[in-house]
Amino acid sequence: MDDESLSDWANRRAAKVGRLRAMPIVFGDGPRAAHLNPDAPRAIERWNGHTWEPHGFAANLAEARRILYPDANTDPTPAPPASQPMAPGKGRHRKPGPPPPPRSRR
């Protein structure tokens, strides 16, 4: 069995100290997913190596993202996929191409 050395584990764990996360402040059993309540206020929490501790507050998801990702010029939202025409091929659902030219017989 390949066990991780204690020093490697400690270094990996120490690298996570100071990480921030934004948790929506939702009362009751409401949805806690960020995309479901983008206008809900957020509690910014910081990992201290043992537990998440309060670090700050944000008015909404956009402000929380600016706190969590200060180096990003824009919000880290995925770009829409670029439209790509179908590449040539013989896939099952692809339209057949033009027929090959007839071969001459000698």
PDB file of N, CA and C in Angstrom:
ATOM      1  N   MET A   1       0.845  -1.176   0.000  1.00  0.00           N
ATOM      2  CA  MET A   1       0.000   0.000   0.000  1.00  0.00           C
ATOM      3  C   MET A   1       0.888   1.236   0.000  1.00  0.00           C
ATOM      4  N   ASP A   2       0.572   2.181  -0.866  1.00  0.00           N
ATOM      5  CA  ASP A   2       1.353   3.414  -0.954  1.00  0.00           C
ATOM      6  C   ASP A   2       0.739   4.455  -0.031  1.00  0.00           C
ATOM      7  N   ASP A   3       1.360   4.624   1.106  1.00  0.00           N
ATOM      8  CA  ASP A   3       0.887   5.630   2.054  1.00  0.00           C
ATOM      9  C   ASP A   3       1.588   6.946   1.793  1.00  0.00           C
ATOM     10  N   GLU A   4       0.847   8.010   1.962  1.00  0.00           N
ATOM     11  CA  GLU A   4       1.409   9.348   1.811  1.00  0.00           C
ATOM     12  C   GLU A   4       2.218   9.667   3.069  1.00  0.00           C
ATOM     13  N   SER A   5       3.385  10.266   2.859  1.00  0.00           N
ATOM     14  CA  SER A   5       4.197  10.606   4.025  1.00  0.00           C
ATOM     15  C   SER A   5       3.515  11.715   4.818  1.00  0.00           C
ATOM     16  N   LEU A   6       3.826  11.781   6.084  1.00  0.00           N
ATOM     17  CA  LEU A   6       3.205  12.766   6.957  1.00  0.00           C
ATOM     18  C   LEU A   6       3.563  14.186   6.528  1.00  0.00           C
ATOM     19  N   SER A   7       4.769  14.402   6.063  1.00  0.00           N
ATOM     20  CA  SER A   7       5.165  15.754   5.631  1.00  0.00           C
ATOM     21  C   SER A   7       4.413  16.168   4.360  1.00  0.00           C
ATOM     22  N   ASP A   8       4.201  15.223   3.433  1.00  0.00           N
ATOM     23  CA  ASP A   8       3.426  15.548   2.224  1.00  0.00           C
ATOM     24  C   ASP A   8       1.982  15.874   2.583  1.00  0.00           C
ATOM     25  N   TRP A   9       1.409  15.105   3.500  1.00  0.00           N
ATOM     26  CA  TRP A   9       0.037  15.365   3.926  1.00  0.00           C
ATOM     27  C   TRP A   9      -0.070  16.730   4.602  1.00  0.00           C
ATOM     28  N   ALA A  10       0.908  17.053   5.474  1.00  0.00           N
ATOM     29  CA  ALA A  10       0.885  18.337   6.177  1.00  0.00           C
ATOM     30  C   ALA A  10       1.024  19.497   5.199  1.00  0.00           C
ATOM     31  N   ASN A  11       1.868  19.354   4.191  1.00  0.00           N
ATOM     32  CA  ASN A  11       2.019  20.411   3.180  1.00  0.00           C
ATOM     33  C   ASN A  11       0.742  20.589   2.375  1.00  0.00           C
ATOM     34  N   ARG A  12       0.112  19.474   2.011  1.00  0.00           N
ATOM     35  CA  ARG A  12      -1.134  19.559   1.245  1.00  0.00           C
ATOM     36  C   ARG A  12      -2.232  20.206   2.076  1.00  0.00           C
ATOM     37  N   ARG A  13      -2.297  19.867   3.347  1.00  0.00           N
ATOM     38  CA  ARG A  13      -3.305  20.442   4.240  1.00  0.00           C
ATOM     39  C   ARG A  13      -3.041  21.922   4.491  1.00  0.00           C
ATOM     40  N   ALA A  14      -1.788  22.295   4.676  1.00  0.00           N
ATOM     41  CA  ALA A  14      -1.441  23.688   4.943  1.00  0.00           C
ATOM     42  C   ALA A  14      -1.725  24.575   3.731  1.00  0.00           C
ATOM     43  N   ALA A  15      -1.673  24.014   2.543  1.00  0.00           N
ATOM     44  CA  ALA A  15      -1.940  24.796   1.338  1.00  0.00           C
ATOM     45  C   ALA A  15      -3.397  25.257   1.279  1.00  0.00           C
ATOM     46  N   LYS A  16      -4.293  24.570   1.978  1.00  0.00           N
ATOM     47  CA  LYS A  16      -5.710  24.915   1.948  1.00  0.00           C
ATOM     48  C   LYS A  16      -6.080  25.987   2.975  1.00  0.00           C
ATOM     49  N   VAL A  17      -5.196  26.275   3.913  1.00  0.00           N
ATOM     50  CA  VAL A  17      -5.481  27.280   4.946  1.00  0.00           C
ATOM     51  C   VAL A  17      -5.587  28.648   4.278  1.00  0.00           C
ATOM     52  N   GLY A  18      -6.617  29.384   4.626  1.00  0.00           N
ATOM     53  CA  GLY A  18      -6.844  30.703   4.049  1.00  0.00           C
ATOM     54  C   GLY A  18      -7.792  30.710   2.872  1.00  0.00           C
ATOM     55  N   ARG A  19      -8.230  29.544   2.428  1.00  0.00           N
ATOM     56  CA  ARG A  19      -9.168  29.451   1.309  1.00  0.00           C
ATOM     57  C   ARG A  19     -10.496  30.082   1.721  1.00  0.00           C
ATOM     58  N   LEU A  20     -11.129  30.795   0.796  1.00  0.00           N
ATOM     59  CA  LEU A  20     -12.409  31.448   1.064  1.00  0.00           C
ATOM     60  C   LEU A  20     -13.530  30.734   0.329  1.00  0.00           C
ATOM     61  N   ARG A  21     -14.724  30.804   0.912  1.00  0.00           N
ATOM     62  CA  ARG A  21     -15.920  30.314   0.235  1.00  0.00           C
ATOM     63  C   ARG A  21     -17.077  31.228   0.590  1.00  0.00           C
ATOM     64  N   ALA A  22     -18.084  31.261  -0.276  1.00  0.00           N
ATOM     65  CA  ALA A  22     -19.279  32.077  -0.054  1.00  0.00           C
ATOM     66  C   ALA A  22     -20.467  31.149   0.147  1.00  0.00           C
ATOM     67  N   MET A  23     -21.151  31.317   1.258  1.00  0.00           N
ATOM     68  CA  MET A  23     -22.329  30.514   1.567  1.00  0.00           C
ATOM     69  C   MET A  23     -23.552  31.425   1.566  1.00  0.00           C
ATOM     70  N   PRO A  24     -24.580  31.081   0.781  1.00  0.00           N
ATOM     71  CA  PRO A  24     -25.785  31.914   0.777  1.00  0.00           C
ATOM     72  C   PRO A  24     -26.480  31.873   2.137  1.00  0.00           C
ATOM     73  N   ILE A  25     -27.000  33.005   2.540  1.00  0.00           N
ATOM     74  CA  ILE A  25     -27.743  33.087   3.799  1.00  0.00           C
ATOM     75  C   ILE A  25     -29.213  32.894   3.449  1.00  0.00           C
ATOM     76  N   VAL A  26     -29.689  31.674   3.664  1.00  0.00           N
ATOM     77  CA  VAL A  26     -31.061  31.297   3.326  1.00  0.00           C
ATOM     78  C   VAL A  26     -31.700  30.757   4.593  1.00  0.00           C
ATOM     79  N   PHE A  27     -32.896  31.222   4.861  1.00  0.00           N
ATOM     80  CA  PHE A  27     -33.598  30.802   6.069  1.00  0.00           C
ATOM     81  C   PHE A  27     -34.404  29.540   5.789  1.00  0.00           C
ATOM     82  N   GLY A  28     -34.481  28.663   6.776  1.00  0.00           N
ATOM     83  CA  GLY A  28     -35.262  27.446   6.640  1.00  0.00           C
ATOM     84  C   GLY A  28     -34.576  26.431   5.751  1.00  0.00           C
ATOM     85  N   ASP A  29     -35.384  25.645   5.063  1.00  0.00           N
ATOM     86  CA  ASP A  29     -34.870  24.599   4.187  1.00  0.00           C
ATOM     87  C   ASP A  29     -34.815  25.048   2.734  1.00  0.00           C
ATOM     88  N   GLY A  30     -34.623  26.322   2.510  1.00  0.00           N
ATOM     89  CA  GLY A  30     -34.553  26.844   1.151  1.00  0.00           C
ATOM     90  C   GLY A  30     -33.330  26.342   0.412  1.00  0.00           C
ATOM     91  N   PRO A  31     -33.302  26.476  -0.908  1.00  0.00           N
ATOM     92  CA  PRO A  31     -32.160  26.008  -1.680  1.00  0.00           C
ATOM     93  C   PRO A  31     -30.898  26.798  -1.341  1.00  0.00           C
ATOM     94  N   ARG A  32     -29.782  26.103  -1.220  1.00  0.00           N
ATOM     95  CA  ARG A  32     -28.526  26.739  -0.852  1.00  0.00           C
ATOM     96  C   ARG A  32     -27.579  26.867  -2.042  1.00  0.00           C
ATOM     97  N   ALA A  33     -27.967  26.398  -3.191  1.00  0.00           N
ATOM     98  CA  ALA A  33     -27.104  26.479  -4.370  1.00  0.00           C
ATOM     99  C   ALA A  33     -26.980  27.926  -4.832  1.00  0.00           C
ATOM    100  N   ALA A  34     -25.785  28.303  -5.245  1.00  0.00           N
ATOM    101  CA  ALA A  34     -25.513  29.694  -5.621  1.00  0.00           C
ATOM    102  C   ALA A  34     -26.356  30.140  -6.808  1.00  0.00           C
ATOM    103  N   HIS A  35     -26.544  29.272  -7.791  1.00  0.00           N
ATOM    104  CA  HIS A  35     -27.268  29.673  -8.991  1.00  0.00           C
ATOM    105  C   HIS A  35     -28.768  29.811  -8.758  1.00  0.00           C
ATOM    106  N   LEU A  36     -29.304  29.261  -7.664  1.00  0.00           N
ATOM    107  CA  LEU A  36     -30.740  29.354  -7.407  1.00  0.00           C
ATOM    108  C   LEU A  36     -31.127  30.651  -6.708  1.00  0.00           C
ATOM    109  N   ASN A  37     -30.217  31.242  -5.968  1.00  0.00           N
ATOM    110  CA  ASN A  37     -30.485  32.492  -5.259  1.00  0.00           C
ATOM    111  C   ASN A  37     -29.361  33.493  -5.514  1.00  0.00           C
ATOM    112  N   PRO A  38     -29.225  34.001  -6.735  1.00  0.00           N
ATOM    113  CA  PRO A  38     -28.104  34.908  -7.008  1.00  0.00           C
ATOM    114  C   PRO A  38     -28.218  36.239  -6.270  1.00  0.00           C
ATOM    115  N   ASP A  39     -29.416  36.629  -5.853  1.00  0.00           N
ATOM    116  CA  ASP A  39     -29.577  37.915  -5.157  1.00  0.00           C
ATOM    117  C   ASP A  39     -29.544  37.779  -3.634  1.00  0.00           C
ATOM    118  N   ALA A  40     -29.412  36.570  -3.127  1.00  0.00           N
ATOM    119  CA  ALA A  40     -29.373  36.367  -1.675  1.00  0.00           C
ATOM    120  C   ALA A  40     -28.023  36.823  -1.119  1.00  0.00           C
ATOM    121  N   PRO A  41     -28.000  37.370   0.084  1.00  0.00           N
ATOM    122  CA  PRO A  41     -26.717  37.774   0.675  1.00  0.00           C
ATOM    123  C   PRO A  41     -25.853  36.545   0.963  1.00  0.00           C
ATOM    124  N   ARG A  42     -24.545  36.761   1.012  1.00  0.00           N
ATOM    125  CA  ARG A  42     -23.594  35.673   1.209  1.00  0.00           C
ATOM    126  C   ARG A  42     -22.735  35.927   2.434  1.00  0.00           C
ATOM    127  N   ALA A  43     -22.451  34.856   3.169  1.00  0.00           N
ATOM    128  CA  ALA A  43     -21.469  34.917   4.247  1.00  0.00           C
ATOM    129  C   ALA A  43     -20.158  34.401   3.670  1.00  0.00           C
ATOM    130  N   ILE A  44     -19.109  35.196   3.745  1.00  0.00           N
ATOM    131  CA  ILE A  44     -17.798  34.788   3.270  1.00  0.00           C
ATOM    132  C   ILE A  44     -17.091  34.102   4.439  1.00  0.00           C
ATOM    133  N   GLU A  45     -16.670  32.861   4.233  1.00  0.00           N
ATOM    134  CA  GLU A  45     -16.024  32.086   5.277  1.00  0.00           C
ATOM    135  C   GLU A  45     -14.598  31.747   4.866  1.00  0.00           C
ATOM    136  N   ARG A  46     -13.714  31.639   5.859  1.00  0.00           N
ATOM    137  CA  ARG A  46     -12.299  31.352   5.629  1.00  0.00           C
ATOM    138  C   ARG A  46     -11.938  30.068   6.346  1.00  0.00           C
ATOM    139  N   TRP A  47     -11.205  29.183   5.660  1.00  0.00           N
ATOM    140  CA  TRP A  47     -10.767  27.924   6.255  1.00  0.00           C
ATOM    141  C   TRP A  47      -9.515  28.180   7.084  1.00  0.00           C
ATOM    142  N   ASN A  48      -9.534  27.829   8.374  1.00  0.00           N
ATOM    143  CA  ASN A  48      -8.385  28.079   9.239  1.00  0.00           C
ATOM    144  C   ASN A  48      -7.558  26.826   9.489  1.00  0.00           C
ATOM    145  N   GLY A  49      -7.861  25.758   8.800  1.00  0.00           N
ATOM    146  CA  GLY A  49      -7.141  24.508   8.976  1.00  0.00           C
ATOM    147  C   GLY A  49      -7.934  23.484   9.759  1.00  0.00           C
ATOM    148  N   HIS A  50      -8.948  23.944  10.486  1.00  0.00           N
ATOM    149  CA  HIS A  50      -9.783  23.040  11.276  1.00  0.00           C
ATOM    150  C   HIS A  50     -11.270  23.234  10.998  1.00  0.00           C
ATOM    151  N   THR A  51     -11.681  24.455  10.766  1.00  0.00           N
ATOM    152  CA  THR A  51     -13.096  24.743  10.559  1.00  0.00           C
ATOM    153  C   THR A  51     -13.229  26.016   9.732  1.00  0.00           C
ATOM    154  N   TRP A  52     -14.429  26.218   9.182  1.00  0.00           N
ATOM    155  CA  TRP A  52     -14.722  27.449   8.442  1.00  0.00           C
ATOM    156  C   TRP A  52     -15.120  28.515   9.461  1.00  0.00           C
ATOM    157  N   GLU A  53     -14.480  29.688   9.385  1.00  0.00           N
ATOM    158  CA  GLU A  53     -14.783  30.771  10.312  1.00  0.00           C
ATOM    159  C   GLU A  53     -15.280  31.986   9.535  1.00  0.00           C
ATOM    160  N   PRO A  54     -16.132  32.823  10.136  1.00  0.00           N
ATOM    161  CA  PRO A  54     -16.644  34.009   9.437  1.00  0.00           C
ATOM    162  C   PRO A  54     -15.508  34.945   9.044  1.00  0.00           C
ATOM    163  N   HIS A  55     -15.606  35.467   7.826  1.00  0.00           N
ATOM    164  CA  HIS A  55     -14.571  36.360   7.315  1.00  0.00           C
ATOM    165  C   HIS A  55     -15.170  37.685   6.842  1.00  0.00           C
ATOM    166  N   GLY A  56     -16.387  37.646   6.294  1.00  0.00           N
ATOM    167  CA  GLY A  56     -17.024  38.858   5.794  1.00  0.00           C
ATOM    168  C   GLY A  56     -18.394  38.551   5.225  1.00  0.00           C
ATOM    169  N   PHE A  57     -18.989  39.576   4.601  1.00  0.00           N
ATOM    170  CA  PHE A  57     -20.316  39.434   4.014  1.00  0.00           C
ATOM    171  C   PHE A  57     -20.337  40.061   2.630  1.00  0.00           C
ATOM    172  N   ALA A  58     -21.230  39.566   1.785  1.00  0.00           N
ATOM    173  CA  ALA A  58     -21.433  40.120   0.453  1.00  0.00           C
ATOM    174  C   ALA A  58     -22.932  40.258   0.234  1.00  0.00           C
ATOM    175  N   ALA A  59     -23.315  41.291  -0.507  1.00  0.00           N
ATOM    176  CA  ALA A  59     -24.735  41.568  -0.720  1.00  0.00           C
ATOM    177  C   ALA A  59     -25.392  40.572  -1.672  1.00  0.00           C
ATOM    178  N   ASN A  60     -24.631  40.033  -2.632  1.00  0.00           N
ATOM    179  CA  ASN A  60     -25.194  39.098  -3.603  1.00  0.00           C
ATOM    180  C   ASN A  60     -24.078  38.240  -4.188  1.00  0.00           C
ATOM    181  N   LEU A  61     -24.414  37.394  -5.138  1.00  0.00           N
ATOM    182  CA  LEU A  61     -23.444  36.477  -5.732  1.00  0.00           C
ATOM    183  C   LEU A  61     -22.354  37.216  -6.493  1.00  0.00           C
ATOM    184  N   ALA A  62     -22.707  38.269  -7.222  1.00  0.00           N
ATOM    185  CA  ALA A  62     -21.706  39.005  -7.997  1.00  0.00           C
ATOM    186  C   ALA A  62     -20.646  39.629  -7.085  1.00  0.00           C
ATOM    187  N   GLU A  63     -21.075  40.211  -5.987  1.00  0.00           N
ATOM    188  CA  GLU A  63     -20.115  40.802  -5.047  1.00  0.00           C
ATOM    189  C   GLU A  63     -19.268  39.717  -4.386  1.00  0.00           C
ATOM    190  N   ALA A  64     -19.868  38.580  -4.079  1.00  0.00           N
ATOM    191  CA  ALA A  64     -19.119  37.476  -3.475  1.00  0.00           C
ATOM    192  C   ALA A  64     -18.047  36.969  -4.430  1.00  0.00           C
ATOM    193  N   ARG A  65     -18.367  36.893  -5.704  1.00  0.00           N
ATOM    194  CA  ARG A  65     -17.368  36.455  -6.689  1.00  0.00           C
ATOM    195  C   ARG A  65     -16.223  37.451  -6.806  1.00  0.00           C
ATOM    196  N   ARG A  66     -16.517  38.730  -6.689  1.00  0.00           N
ATOM    197  CA  ARG A  66     -15.436  39.735  -6.729  1.00  0.00           C
ATOM    198  C   ARG A  66     -14.511  39.574  -5.530  1.00  0.00           C
ATOM    199  N   ILE A  67     -15.049  39.152  -4.380  1.00  0.00           N
ATOM    200  CA  ILE A  67     -14.223  38.928  -3.190  1.00  0.00           C
ATOM    201  C   ILE A  67     -13.422  37.636  -3.330  1.00  0.00           C
ATOM    202  N   LEU A  68     -14.068  36.582  -3.827  1.00  0.00           N
ATOM    203  CA  LEU A  68     -13.411  35.286  -3.927  1.00  0.00           C
ATOM    204  C   LEU A  68     -12.376  35.232  -5.045  1.00  0.00           C
ATOM    205  N   TYR A  69     -12.610  35.936  -6.137  1.00  0.00           N
ATOM    206  CA  TYR A  69     -11.723  35.908  -7.297  1.00  0.00           C
ATOM    207  C   TYR A  69     -11.256  37.323  -7.632  1.00  0.00           C
ATOM    208  N   PRO A  70     -10.394  37.923  -6.799  1.00  0.00           N
ATOM    209  CA  PRO A  70     -10.005  39.318  -7.037  1.00  0.00           C
ATOM    210  C   PRO A  70      -9.162  39.502  -8.291  1.00  0.00           C
ATOM    211  N   ASP A  71      -8.471  38.472  -8.760  1.00  0.00           N
ATOM    212  CA  ASP A  71      -7.604  38.612  -9.925  1.00  0.00           C
ATOM    213  C   ASP A  71      -8.358  38.531 -11.236  1.00  0.00           C
ATOM    214  N   ALA A  72      -9.556  38.016 -11.219  1.00  0.00           N
ATOM    215  CA  ALA A  72     -10.330  37.867 -12.445  1.00  0.00           C
ATOM    216  C   ALA A  72     -10.900  39.214 -12.861  1.00  0.00           C
ATOM    217  N   ASN A  73     -10.819  39.518 -14.148  1.00  0.00           N
ATOM    218  CA  ASN A  73     -11.361  40.774 -14.659  1.00  0.00           C
ATOM    219  C   ASN A  73     -12.878  40.737 -14.727  1.00  0.00           C
ATOM    220  N   THR A  74     -13.423  39.556 -14.982  1.00  0.00           N
ATOM    221  CA  THR A  74     -14.877  39.406 -15.062  1.00  0.00           C
ATOM    222  C   THR A  74     -15.296  38.257 -14.162  1.00  0.00           C
ATOM    223  N   ASP A  75     -16.585  38.052 -14.059  1.00  0.00           N
ATOM    224  CA  ASP A  75     -17.105  36.943 -13.266  1.00  0.00           C
ATOM    225  C   ASP A  75     -16.679  35.621 -13.906  1.00  0.00           C
ATOM    226  N   PRO A  76     -16.358  34.621 -13.104  1.00  0.00           N
ATOM    227  CA  PRO A  76     -15.935  33.342 -13.670  1.00  0.00           C
ATOM    228  C   PRO A  76     -17.115  32.516 -14.164  1.00  0.00           C
ATOM    229  N   THR A  77     -17.817  33.042 -15.166  1.00  0.00           N
ATOM    230  CA  THR A  77     -18.936  32.306 -15.743  1.00  0.00           C
ATOM    231  C   THR A  77     -18.468  31.668 -17.038  1.00  0.00           C
ATOM    232  N   PRO A  78     -18.958  30.486 -17.340  1.00  0.00           N
ATOM    233  CA  PRO A  78     -18.509  29.828 -18.565  1.00  0.00           C
ATOM    234  C   PRO A  78     -19.003  30.560 -19.805  1.00  0.00           C
ATOM    235  N   ALA A  79     -18.159  30.589 -20.824  1.00  0.00           N
ATOM    236  CA  ALA A  79     -18.523  31.217 -22.089  1.00  0.00           C
ATOM    237  C   ALA A  79     -19.461  30.287 -22.848  1.00  0.00           C
ATOM    238  N   PRO A  80     -20.369  30.837 -23.630  1.00  0.00           N
ATOM    239  CA  PRO A  80     -21.243  29.966 -24.408  1.00  0.00           C
ATOM    240  C   PRO A  80     -20.417  29.191 -25.430  1.00  0.00           C
ATOM    241  N   PRO A  81     -20.793  27.972 -25.713  1.00  0.00           N
ATOM    242  CA  PRO A  81     -20.013  27.180 -26.662  1.00  0.00           C
ATOM    243  C   PRO A  81     -20.067  27.792 -28.051  1.00  0.00           C
ATOM    244  N   ALA A  82     -18.933  27.774 -28.722  1.00  0.00           N
ATOM    245  CA  ALA A  82     -18.858  28.300 -30.085  1.00  0.00           C
ATOM    246  C   ALA A  82     -19.504  27.290 -31.027  1.00  0.00           C
ATOM    247  N   SER A  83     -20.205  27.799 -32.006  1.00  0.00           N
ATOM    248  CA  SER A  83     -20.831  26.878 -32.960  1.00  0.00           C
ATOM    249  C   SER A  83     -19.755  26.356 -33.903  1.00  0.00           C
ATOM    250  N   GLN A  84     -19.729  25.053 -34.046  1.00  0.00           N
ATOM    251  CA  GLN A  84     -18.759  24.418 -34.923  1.00  0.00           C
ATOM    252  C   GLN A  84     -19.516  23.558 -35.921  1.00  0.00           C
ATOM    253  N   PRO A  85     -19.215  23.730 -37.192  1.00  0.00           N
ATOM    254  CA  PRO A  85     -19.884  22.859 -38.159  1.00  0.00           C
ATOM    255  C   PRO A  85     -19.391  21.425 -37.986  1.00  0.00           C
ATOM    256  N   MET A  86     -20.212  20.514 -38.398  1.00  0.00           N
ATOM    257  CA  MET A  86     -19.838  19.113 -38.250  1.00  0.00           C
ATOM    258  C   MET A  86     -18.645  18.798 -39.140  1.00  0.00           C
ATOM    259  N   ALA A  87     -17.717  18.083 -38.592  1.00  0.00           N
ATOM    260  CA  ALA A  87     -16.548  17.670 -39.358  1.00  0.00           C
ATOM    261  C   ALA A  87     -16.938  16.516 -40.273  1.00  0.00           C
ATOM    262  N   PRO A  88     -16.205  16.339 -41.364  1.00  0.00           N
ATOM    263  CA  PRO A  88     -16.547  15.234 -42.256  1.00  0.00           C
ATOM    264  C   PRO A  88     -16.326  13.898 -41.551  1.00  0.00           C
ATOM    265  N   GLY A  89     -17.160  12.964 -41.845  1.00  0.00           N
ATOM    266  CA  GLY A  89     -17.029  11.653 -41.240  1.00  0.00           C
ATOM    267  C   GLY A  89     -18.176  10.760 -41.644  1.00  0.00           C
ATOM    268  N   LYS A  90     -18.129   9.533 -41.188  1.00  0.00           N
ATOM    269  CA  LYS A  90     -19.150   8.548 -41.545  1.00  0.00           C
ATOM    270  C   LYS A  90     -19.949   8.140 -40.322  1.00  0.00           C
ATOM    271  N   GLY A  91     -20.211   9.065 -39.430  1.00  0.00           N
ATOM    272  CA  GLY A  91     -20.984   8.761 -38.239  1.00  0.00           C
ATOM    273  C   GLY A  91     -22.396   8.342 -38.586  1.00  0.00           C
ATOM    274  N   ARG A  92     -23.043   7.668 -37.680  1.00  0.00           N
ATOM    275  CA  ARG A  92     -24.362   7.103 -37.922  1.00  0.00           C
ATOM    276  C   ARG A  92     -25.401   8.173 -38.241  1.00  0.00           C
ATOM    277  N   HIS A  93     -25.322   9.326 -37.616  1.00  0.00           N
ATOM    278  CA  HIS A  93     -26.346  10.346 -37.785  1.00  0.00           C
ATOM    279  C   HIS A  93     -25.917  11.477 -38.714  1.00  0.00           C
ATOM    280  N   ARG A  94     -24.839  11.295 -39.422  1.00  0.00           N
ATOM    281  CA  ARG A  94     -24.375  12.356 -40.322  1.00  0.00           C
ATOM    282  C   ARG A  94     -24.961  12.154 -41.707  1.00  0.00           C
ATOM    283  N   LYS A  95     -25.155  13.263 -42.392  1.00  0.00           N
ATOM    284  CA  LYS A  95     -25.658  13.192 -43.757  1.00  0.00           C
ATOM    285  C   LYS A  95     -24.558  12.659 -44.666  1.00  0.00           C
ATOM    286  N   PRO A  96     -24.920  11.816 -45.600  1.00  0.00           N
ATOM    287  CA  PRO A  96     -23.893  11.321 -46.519  1.00  0.00           C
ATOM    288  C   PRO A  96     -23.439  12.446 -47.438  1.00  0.00           C
ATOM    289  N   GLY A  97     -22.184  12.400 -47.795  1.00  0.00           N
ATOM    290  CA  GLY A  97     -21.629  13.396 -48.705  1.00  0.00           C
ATOM    291  C   GLY A  97     -22.035  13.100 -50.137  1.00  0.00           C
ATOM    292  N   PRO A  98     -21.532  13.878 -51.062  1.00  0.00           N
ATOM    293  CA  PRO A  98     -21.872  13.617 -52.469  1.00  0.00           C
ATOM    294  C   PRO A  98     -21.285  12.272 -52.898  1.00  0.00           C
ATOM    295  N   PRO A  99     -21.922  11.625 -53.844  1.00  0.00           N
ATOM    296  CA  PRO A  99     -21.415  10.323 -54.288  1.00  0.00           C
ATOM    297  C   PRO A  99     -20.053  10.499 -54.967  1.00  0.00           C
ATOM    298  N   PRO A 100     -19.201   9.473 -54.875  1.00  0.00           N
ATOM    299  CA  PRO A 100     -17.900   9.580 -55.536  1.00  0.00           C
ATOM    300  C   PRO A 100     -18.075   9.587 -57.045  1.00  0.00           C
ATOM    301  N   PRO A 101     -17.111  10.185 -57.768  1.00  0.00           N
ATOM    302  CA  PRO A 101     -17.235  10.222 -59.222  1.00  0.00           C
ATOM    303  C   PRO A 101     -17.107   8.801 -59.790  1.00  0.00           C
ATOM    304  N   PRO A 102     -17.799   8.536 -60.882  1.00  0.00           N
ATOM    305  CA  PRO A 102     -17.740   7.186 -61.461  1.00  0.00           C
ATOM    306  C   PRO A 102     -16.322   6.891 -62.004  1.00  0.00           C
ATOM    307  N   ARG A 103     -15.921   5.631 -61.849  1.00  0.00           N
ATOM    308  CA  ARG A 103     -14.601   5.241 -62.338  1.00  0.00           C
ATOM    309  C   ARG A 103     -14.752   4.751 -63.786  1.00  0.00           C
ATOM    310  N   SER A 104     -13.753   5.089 -64.546  1.00  0.00           N
ATOM    311  CA  SER A 104     -13.784   4.629 -65.934  1.00  0.00           C
ATOM    312  C   SER A 104     -13.200   3.209 -65.993  1.00  0.00           C
ATOM    313  N   ARG A 105     -13.799   2.368 -66.877  1.00  0.00           N
ATOM    314  CA  ARG A 105     -13.337   0.992 -67.030  1.00  0.00           C
ATOM    315  C   ARG A 105     -12.516   0.905 -68.306  1.00  0.00           C
ATOM    316  N   ARG A 106     -11.453   0.197 -68.267  1.00  0.00           N
ATOM    317  CA  ARG A 106     -10.631   0.003 -69.451  1.00  0.00           C
ATOM    318  C   ARG A 106     -10.642  -1.411 -69.870  1.00  0.00           C
TER     319      ARG A 106
END
